[in-house]
């Protein structure tokens, strides 16, 4: 009787362990939030153009390099672009592109 209980317990423990493991075929979703400074300071010159132009080109390259990954979702939040200067408002932020796969 004790041996039967032990066998049932071991089989139960193994079954629960197999059920509890995540599927390895499905990668977990990775979410990346890009944050872009949209304030007036981005209009100043830097290297090959304005800071905004350089940031846009870099962001575009990053998004293009991640676009083929099915488990990656991206979003874009911009700050400093809705309120006049001055005053600079810390609440001046907007999720311009919500999370999506592409």
Coordinates of N, CA and C in Angstrom, one line a residue:
X1 N 0.8 -1.2 0.0 CA 0.0 0.0 0.0 C 0.9 1.3 0.0
X2 N 1.9 1.3 0.8 CA 2.8 2.4 0.9 C 3.5 2.6 -0.4
X3 N 3.9 1.5 -1.0 CA 4.6 1.6 -2.3 C 3.7 2.2 -3.4
X4 N 2.5 1.8 -3.4 CA 1.5 2.4 -4.4 C 1.3 3.9 -4.2
X5 N 1.2 4.3 -2.9 CA 1.1 5.7 -2.6 C 2.3 6.5 -3.1
X6 N 3.5 5.9 -2.9 CA 4.7 6.6 -3.3 C 4.8 6.7 -4.8
X7 N 4.4 5.6 -5.6 CA 4.4 5.7 -7.0 C 3.4 6.7 -7.5
X8 N 2.2 6.8 -6.9 CA 1.2 7.8 -7.3 C 1.7 9.2 -7.1
X9 N 2.4 9.4 -5.9 CA 2.9 10.7 -5.6 C 4.0 11.1 -6.6
X10 N 4.9 10.2 -6.9 CA 6.0 10.6 -7.8 C 5.4 10.9 -9.2
X11 N 4.5 10.1 -9.7 CA 3.8 10.4 -11.0 C 3.1 11.7 -11.0
X12 N 2.4 12.0 -9.9 CA 1.7 13.3 -9.7 C 2.7 14.4 -9.8
X13 N 3.8 14.3 -9.0 CA 4.9 15.4 -9.0 C 5.5 15.6 -10.3
X14 N 5.8 14.5 -11.1 CA 6.3 14.7 -12.4 C 5.4 15.3 -13.4
X15 N 4.1 15.0 -13.3 CA 3.1 15.5 -14.1 C 2.9 17.0 -13.9
X16 N 2.8 17.4 -12.6 CA 2.7 18.8 -12.3 C 3.9 19.6 -12.8
X17 N 5.1 19.1 -12.6 CA 6.3 19.7 -13.1 C 6.3 20.0 -14.6
X18 N 5.8 19.0 -15.3 CA 5.8 19.1 -16.8 C 4.7 20.2 -17.2
X19 N 3.6 20.2 -16.5 CA 2.6 21.1 -16.9 C 3.0 22.6 -16.5
X20 N 3.7 22.7 -15.5 CA 4.1 24.1 -15.0 C 5.2 24.7 -15.8
X21 N 5.9 24.0 -16.6 CA 7.0 24.6 -17.4 C 6.5 25.4 -18.5
X22 N 7.1 26.6 -18.8 CA 6.6 27.4 -20.0 C 7.0 26.7 -21.3
X23 N 6.2 27.0 -22.3 CA 6.5 26.4 -23.6 C 7.8 27.1 -24.1
X24 N 8.7 26.3 -24.6 CA 10.0 26.9 -25.1 C 9.8 27.4 -26.6
X25 N 8.8 27.0 -27.3 CA 8.6 27.4 -28.7 C 8.2 28.8 -28.8
X26 N 7.5 29.3 -27.8 CA 7.0 30.7 -27.8 C 7.9 31.7 -27.0
X27 N 8.7 32.5 -27.7 CA 9.5 33.5 -26.9 C 8.6 34.5 -26.2
X28 N 9.0 35.0 -25.1 CA 8.3 36.0 -24.4 C 8.3 37.3 -25.1
X29 N 7.3 38.0 -25.0 CA 7.2 39.3 -25.7 C 8.1 40.3 -25.0
X30 N 8.9 41.0 -25.8 CA 9.8 42.1 -25.3 C 9.2 43.4 -25.7
X31 N 9.0 44.3 -24.8 CA 8.5 45.6 -25.1 C 9.6 46.7 -24.9
X32 N 9.7 47.5 -26.0 CA 10.8 48.5 -25.9 C 10.0 49.9 -26.1
X33 N 10.2 50.8 -25.2 CA 9.7 52.1 -25.2 C 10.8 53.1 -25.6
X34 N 10.7 53.7 -26.8 CA 11.7 54.7 -27.2 C 11.2 56.0 -26.6
X35 N 12.0 56.8 -26.0 CA 11.7 58.1 -25.5 C 12.5 59.2 -26.3
X36 N 11.8 60.1 -26.9 CA 12.4 61.1 -27.8 C 12.2 62.5 -27.2
X37 N 13.3 63.3 -27.1 CA 13.2 64.7 -26.7 C 12.7 65.5 -27.9
X38 N 11.5 66.1 -27.7 CA 11.0 66.9 -28.8 C 11.0 68.4 -28.5
X39 N 11.8 68.8 -27.6 CA 11.9 70.2 -27.2 C 12.7 71.0 -28.2
X40 N 12.7 72.3 -27.9 CA 13.4 73.3 -28.8 C 14.9 73.0 -28.9
X41 N 15.4 72.5 -27.8 CA 16.9 72.2 -27.8 C 17.3 71.3 -28.8
X42 N 16.4 70.5 -29.3 CA 16.7 69.5 -30.4 C 16.9 70.1 -31.8
X43 N 16.6 71.4 -31.9 CA 16.7 72.1 -33.1 C 18.2 72.7 -33.3
X44 N 19.0 72.6 -32.3 CA 20.4 73.1 -32.4 C 21.2 72.1 -33.3
X45 N 22.3 72.7 -33.9 CA 23.1 71.9 -34.8 C 24.0 70.9 -34.0
X46 N 24.2 69.7 -34.6 CA 25.0 68.7 -34.0 C 25.5 67.8 -35.1
X47 N 26.8 67.6 -35.2 CA 27.4 66.8 -36.2 C 26.8 67.1 -37.6
X48 N 26.1 66.2 -38.2 CA 25.7 66.3 -39.6 C 24.4 67.0 -39.8
X49 N 23.8 67.5 -38.8 CA 22.5 68.2 -38.9 C 22.0 68.6 -37.5
X50 N 20.7 68.9 -37.4 CA 20.2 69.2 -36.1 C 20.1 67.9 -35.2
X51 N 20.1 68.2 -33.9 CA 20.0 67.0 -33.0 C 18.7 66.2 -33.3
X52 N 17.6 66.8 -33.7 CA 16.4 66.1 -34.0 C 16.6 65.2 -35.2
X53 N 17.3 65.7 -36.2 CA 17.5 64.9 -37.4 C 18.4 63.7 -37.1
X54 N 19.4 63.9 -36.3 CA 20.3 62.8 -36.0 C 19.5 61.8 -35.1
X55 N 18.7 62.3 -34.2 CA 17.9 61.3 -33.3 C 16.9 60.6 -34.2
X56 N 16.2 61.2 -35.1 CA 15.2 60.6 -36.0 C 15.9 59.5 -36.8
X57 N 17.1 59.8 -37.4 CA 17.8 58.8 -38.2 C 18.2 57.6 -37.4
X58 N 18.7 57.9 -36.2 CA 19.1 56.8 -35.3 C 17.9 55.9 -34.9
X59 N 16.8 56.6 -34.5 CA 15.6 55.9 -34.1 C 15.0 55.0 -35.3
X60 N 15.1 55.6 -36.5 CA 14.6 54.9 -37.6 C 15.5 53.6 -37.9
X61 N 16.8 53.7 -37.7 CA 17.7 52.6 -37.9 C 17.4 51.5 -36.9
X62 N 17.2 51.9 -35.6 CA 16.9 51.0 -34.5 C 15.6 50.2 -34.8
X63 N 14.5 51.0 -35.2 CA 13.2 50.3 -35.5 C 13.3 49.4 -36.6
X64 N 14.0 49.8 -37.7 CA 14.2 48.9 -38.8 C 15.0 47.6 -38.4
X65 N 16.0 47.7 -37.6 CA 16.7 46.5 -37.2 C 15.9 45.6 -36.3
X66 N 14.9 46.1 -35.6 CA 14.1 45.2 -34.8 C 12.8 44.8 -35.4
X67 N 12.4 45.3 -36.6 CA 11.1 45.1 -37.2 C 10.8 43.6 -37.5
X68 N 11.8 42.8 -37.8 CA 11.6 41.4 -38.2 C 11.5 40.5 -37.0
X69 N 11.6 41.0 -35.8 CA 11.5 40.1 -34.6 C 10.1 40.1 -34.1
X70 N 9.5 38.9 -34.3 CA 8.0 38.8 -34.0 C 7.7 38.9 -32.5
X71 N 8.6 38.7 -31.6 CA 8.3 38.8 -30.2 C 8.6 40.2 -29.6
X72 N 8.9 41.2 -30.5 CA 9.3 42.5 -30.0 C 8.1 43.5 -30.3
X73 N 7.7 44.2 -29.3 CA 6.7 45.3 -29.5 C 7.4 46.6 -29.2
X74 N 7.1 47.7 -30.0 CA 7.8 49.0 -29.8 C 6.7 50.1 -29.6
X75 N 7.1 51.1 -28.9 CA 6.3 52.3 -28.7 C 7.2 53.5 -28.7
X76 N 6.6 54.7 -28.9 CA 7.3 55.9 -28.9 C 6.6 57.0 -28.0
X77 N 7.4 57.5 -27.1 CA 6.9 58.6 -26.2 C 7.8 59.8 -26.5
X78 N 7.2 60.9 -26.7 CA 7.9 62.2 -27.0 C 7.6 63.2 -25.9
X79 N 8.6 63.9 -25.5 CA 8.4 64.9 -24.4 C 8.9 66.3 -24.9
X80 N 8.3 67.3 -24.3 CA 8.8 68.7 -24.6 C 8.4 69.3 -25.9
X81 N 7.3 68.8 -26.5 CA 7.0 69.2 -27.8 C 5.6 69.9 -27.9
X82 N 4.8 69.9 -26.8 CA 3.4 70.4 -26.9 C 3.2 71.7 -26.3
X83 N 4.1 72.1 -25.3 CA 3.9 73.4 -24.6 C 4.9 74.4 -25.1
X84 N 4.4 75.7 -25.0 CA 5.4 76.8 -25.5 C 6.5 76.9 -24.5
X85 N 7.6 77.5 -25.0 CA 8.8 77.7 -24.2 C 8.9 79.2 -23.9
X86 N 9.2 79.7 -22.7 CA 8.9 79.0 -21.4 C 7.4 79.0 -21.1
X87 N 6.9 78.4 -20.1 CA 7.6 77.6 -19.2 C 7.8 76.2 -19.7
X88 N 8.8 75.5 -19.3 CA 9.0 74.1 -19.6 C 8.2 73.3 -18.6
X89 N 7.4 72.4 -19.1 CA 6.5 71.7 -18.3 C 6.9 70.2 -18.2
X90 N 7.1 69.7 -17.0 CA 7.5 68.3 -16.9 C 6.3 67.3 -17.3
X91 N 5.1 67.8 -17.4 CA 4.0 67.0 -17.8 C 3.8 67.0 -19.3
X92 N 4.7 67.7 -20.0 CA 4.6 67.7 -21.5 C 5.2 66.4 -22.1
X93 N 4.4 65.4 -22.1 CA 4.8 64.1 -22.6 C 3.6 63.5 -23.2
X94 N 3.8 62.7 -24.3 CA 2.7 62.1 -25.0 C 3.2 60.8 -25.6
X95 N 2.4 59.7 -25.4 CA 2.6 58.5 -26.1 C 2.1 58.6 -27.5
X96 N 3.1 58.9 -28.4 CA 2.7 59.2 -29.8 C 2.4 57.9 -30.6
X97 N 3.1 56.8 -30.3 CA 2.9 55.5 -31.0 C 2.8 54.5 -29.9
X98 N 1.6 53.9 -29.7 CA 1.4 52.9 -28.7 C 2.1 51.6 -29.0
X99 N 2.3 50.7 -28.1 CA 2.9 49.4 -28.3 C 2.2 48.6 -29.4
X100 N 3.0 48.1 -30.3 CA 2.5 47.3 -31.4 C 3.6 46.4 -31.9
X101 N 3.3 45.4 -32.6 CA 4.4 44.5 -33.1 C 5.1 45.1 -34.2
X102 N 4.5 45.9 -35.0 CA 5.2 46.5 -36.1 C 4.6 47.9 -36.3

